[in-house]
Amino acid sequence: MNKRHDHRAAAYLLLGVGAAGRAFLSVPEGVSLAELSLTVLMVAGALLLTREGLQALCCGTAALALELALCGSWVQDGGWLPVVLRLVDLWLLMGLAAGALAPARRVMDDLRYTKSTHTMWVAEAVILLAHTVLRAVNLAVPGSAGLATAVSVSFVAFSVVLLWFTVLMVKASTALRNQN
């Protein structure tokens, strides 16, 4: 007898792989074609969770549109607008992750997993808030080597938290595959 295929397992796997790629890519400034491709992968995963992950789909689609805009030649001119749009892109990526975690928690139905997702989300929010503040200060006071280092470290920390998100998504995918 054929098993019913559950698209959610593929969705969580796509979200995890896309997040892992974004984490290892670590593009703090402009948007590269590789980053754009990985966001498409994450949006495809969110699309498979449409009913359960509407927030993930909306945030992912908005991030993809913003990244397409950031690929334009006007970004090369510099200024504050590309930096602000890049920060909005990162916040949308966090919204995509938060939107994917809620249905994953329902799949896992495990208190330790739920605590881990909440901890990951809080860590991601705090690190991204720190990164946003540091970038804003760096815009106001350009040329500080220490500040530039702090901005880079905060972005790397954000990327590490994306790897944690990857682990959570792979666990949800594995749990769904094992259920079927």
Coordinates of C-alpha atoms in Angstrom, one line a residue:
M1 CA 0.0 0.0 0.0
N2 CA 1.3 3.5 -0.9
K3 CA 2.0 5.9 1.9
R4 CA 0.5 9.3 1.8
H5 CA 3.2 11.9 1.0
D6 CA 3.5 14.6 3.6
H7 CA 4.8 17.8 2.0
R8 CA 5.6 19.3 5.4
A9 CA 8.7 17.1 5.8
A10 CA 10.0 18.5 2.5
A11 CA 9.1 22.0 3.7
Y12 CA 11.1 21.7 6.9
L13 CA 14.0 20.3 5.0
L14 CA 13.9 23.1 2.5
L15 CA 13.7 25.7 5.2
G16 CA 16.6 24.1 7.1
V17 CA 18.8 23.8 4.0
G18 CA 18.1 27.3 3.0
A19 CA 18.9 28.6 6.5
A20 CA 22.1 26.6 6.6
G21 CA 23.2 28.0 3.3
R22 CA 22.4 31.6 4.4
A23 CA 24.3 31.0 7.6
F24 CA 27.4 29.7 5.8
L25 CA 27.2 32.4 3.1
S26 CA 27.3 35.2 5.6
V27 CA 26.8 38.2 3.4
P28 CA 26.5 41.2 5.8
E29 CA 26.3 44.0 3.2
G30 CA 24.9 43.4 -0.2
V31 CA 22.8 40.6 -1.6
S32 CA 24.4 38.0 -3.7
L33 CA 22.8 35.7 -6.3
A34 CA 23.6 32.7 -4.0
E35 CA 21.7 34.4 -1.1
L36 CA 18.8 35.1 -3.4
S37 CA 18.7 31.5 -4.5
L38 CA 18.7 30.3 -0.9
T39 CA 15.9 32.6 0.0
V40 CA 13.9 31.2 -2.9
L41 CA 14.5 27.7 -1.4
M42 CA 13.2 28.9 1.9
V43 CA 10.1 30.5 0.3
A44 CA 9.5 27.2 -1.5
G45 CA 9.6 25.5 1.9
A46 CA 7.2 28.1 3.4
L47 CA 4.9 27.6 0.4
L48 CA 4.6 23.9 1.3
L49 CA 3.5 25.0 4.7
T50 CA 1.0 27.6 3.4
R51 CA -1.9 26.8 5.7
E52 CA 0.2 26.4 8.8
G53 CA 3.0 28.8 7.9
L54 CA 1.3 31.8 6.4
Q55 CA 3.6 34.2 8.4
A56 CA 6.6 32.3 7.1
L57 CA 5.3 32.6 3.5
C58 CA 4.5 36.3 3.8
C59 CA 7.9 37.2 5.4
G60 CA 9.8 35.0 2.9
T61 CA 8.1 36.6 -0.1
A62 CA 8.7 40.1 1.2
A63 CA 12.3 39.2 1.9
L64 CA 12.7 37.8 -1.6
A65 CA 11.2 41.0 -3.2
L66 CA 13.5 43.2 -1.0
E67 CA 16.6 41.1 -2.0
L68 CA 15.7 41.5 -5.6
A69 CA 15.5 45.2 -5.1
L70 CA 18.9 45.2 -3.3
C71 CA 20.5 43.4 -6.3
G72 CA 20.0 46.6 -8.3
S73 CA 22.9 48.9 -9.3
W74 CA 21.7 51.7 -7.1
V75 CA 22.9 49.7 -4.1
Q76 CA 26.5 50.1 -5.2
D77 CA 26.2 53.9 -4.7
G78 CA 26.1 53.3 -0.9
G79 CA 24.4 55.6 1.5
W80 CA 22.0 54.7 4.3
L81 CA 19.0 53.4 2.4
P82 CA 20.7 50.1 1.3
V83 CA 21.8 49.5 4.9
V84 CA 18.3 50.1 6.2
L85 CA 16.8 47.8 3.6
R86 CA 19.3 45.1 4.3
L87 CA 18.4 45.3 8.0
V88 CA 14.7 45.0 7.1
D89 CA 15.6 41.9 5.0
L90 CA 17.3 40.3 8.0
W91 CA 14.2 41.0 10.2
L92 CA 12.0 39.5 7.5
L93 CA 14.2 36.4 7.5
M94 CA 13.7 36.2 11.3
G95 CA 9.9 36.5 10.7
L96 CA 10.1 33.6 8.3
A97 CA 11.9 31.5 10.9
A98 CA 9.4 32.4 13.6
G99 CA 6.5 31.6 11.2
A100 CA 8.0 28.2 10.5
L101 CA 8.7 27.3 14.1
A102 CA 5.0 27.3 15.2
P103 CA 3.9 24.4 12.9
A104 CA 7.2 22.6 13.7
R105 CA 6.3 22.7 17.4
R106 CA 3.0 21.1 16.6
V107 CA 4.7 18.3 14.6
M108 CA 7.2 17.6 17.4
D109 CA 4.8 17.9 20.4
D110 CA 7.8 17.8 22.7
L111 CA 8.4 20.2 25.6
R112 CA 12.2 20.2 25.1
Y113 CA 11.8 21.0 21.4
T114 CA 9.3 23.8 22.3
K115 CA 11.7 25.3 24.8
S116 CA 14.5 25.1 22.3
T117 CA 12.5 26.9 19.6
H118 CA 11.6 29.7 22.1
T119 CA 15.2 30.0 23.2
M120 CA 16.4 30.1 19.6
W121 CA 13.8 32.8 18.7
V122 CA 14.7 35.0 21.7
A123 CA 18.5 34.6 21.0
E124 CA 17.9 35.4 17.3
A125 CA 15.8 38.5 18.2
V126 CA 18.4 39.8 20.7
I127 CA 21.3 39.3 18.4
L128 CA 19.5 40.9 15.5
L129 CA 18.4 43.8 17.7
A130 CA 22.1 44.3 18.7
H131 CA 23.2 44.0 15.1
T132 CA 20.6 46.6 14.1
V133 CA 21.7 49.1 16.8
L134 CA 25.3 48.6 15.9
R135 CA 24.7 49.1 12.2
A136 CA 22.7 52.3 13.0
V137 CA 25.5 53.6 15.2
N138 CA 28.0 52.7 12.5
L139 CA 26.0 54.7 10.0
A140 CA 26.0 57.7 12.4
V141 CA 29.7 57.4 13.3
P142 CA 31.5 55.8 10.3
G143 CA 35.1 54.9 10.3
S144 CA 35.4 53.2 13.7
A145 CA 37.3 50.0 13.5
G146 CA 36.0 48.7 16.8
L147 CA 32.4 49.4 15.8
A148 CA 32.9 47.7 12.4
T149 CA 34.3 44.6 14.2
A150 CA 31.3 44.6 16.6
V151 CA 28.9 44.8 13.5
S152 CA 30.7 41.8 11.9
V153 CA 30.7 39.8 15.1
S154 CA 27.0 40.4 15.6
F155 CA 26.3 39.3 12.1
V156 CA 28.3 36.1 12.5
A157 CA 26.4 35.4 15.8
F158 CA 23.1 35.8 13.8
S159 CA 24.4 33.3 11.3
V160 CA 25.2 30.8 14.0
V161 CA 21.6 31.1 15.3
L162 CA 20.4 30.3 11.8
L163 CA 22.3 27.1 12.1
W164 CA 20.3 26.3 15.3
F165 CA 17.1 27.0 13.3
T166 CA 18.4 24.5 10.7
V167 CA 18.8 21.8 13.3
L168 CA 15.3 22.5 14.5
M169 CA 13.9 22.2 11.0
V170 CA 15.8 19.0 10.2
K171 CA 14.4 17.5 13.5
A172 CA 10.9 18.3 12.4
S173 CA 11.4 16.9 9.0
T174 CA 12.8 13.7 10.4
A175 CA 10.0 13.4 12.9
L176 CA 7.4 13.7 10.0
R177 CA 9.2 11.2 7.8
N178 CA 9.3 8.7 10.7
Q179 CA 5.6 9.2 11.4
N180 CA 4.7 8.2 7.9

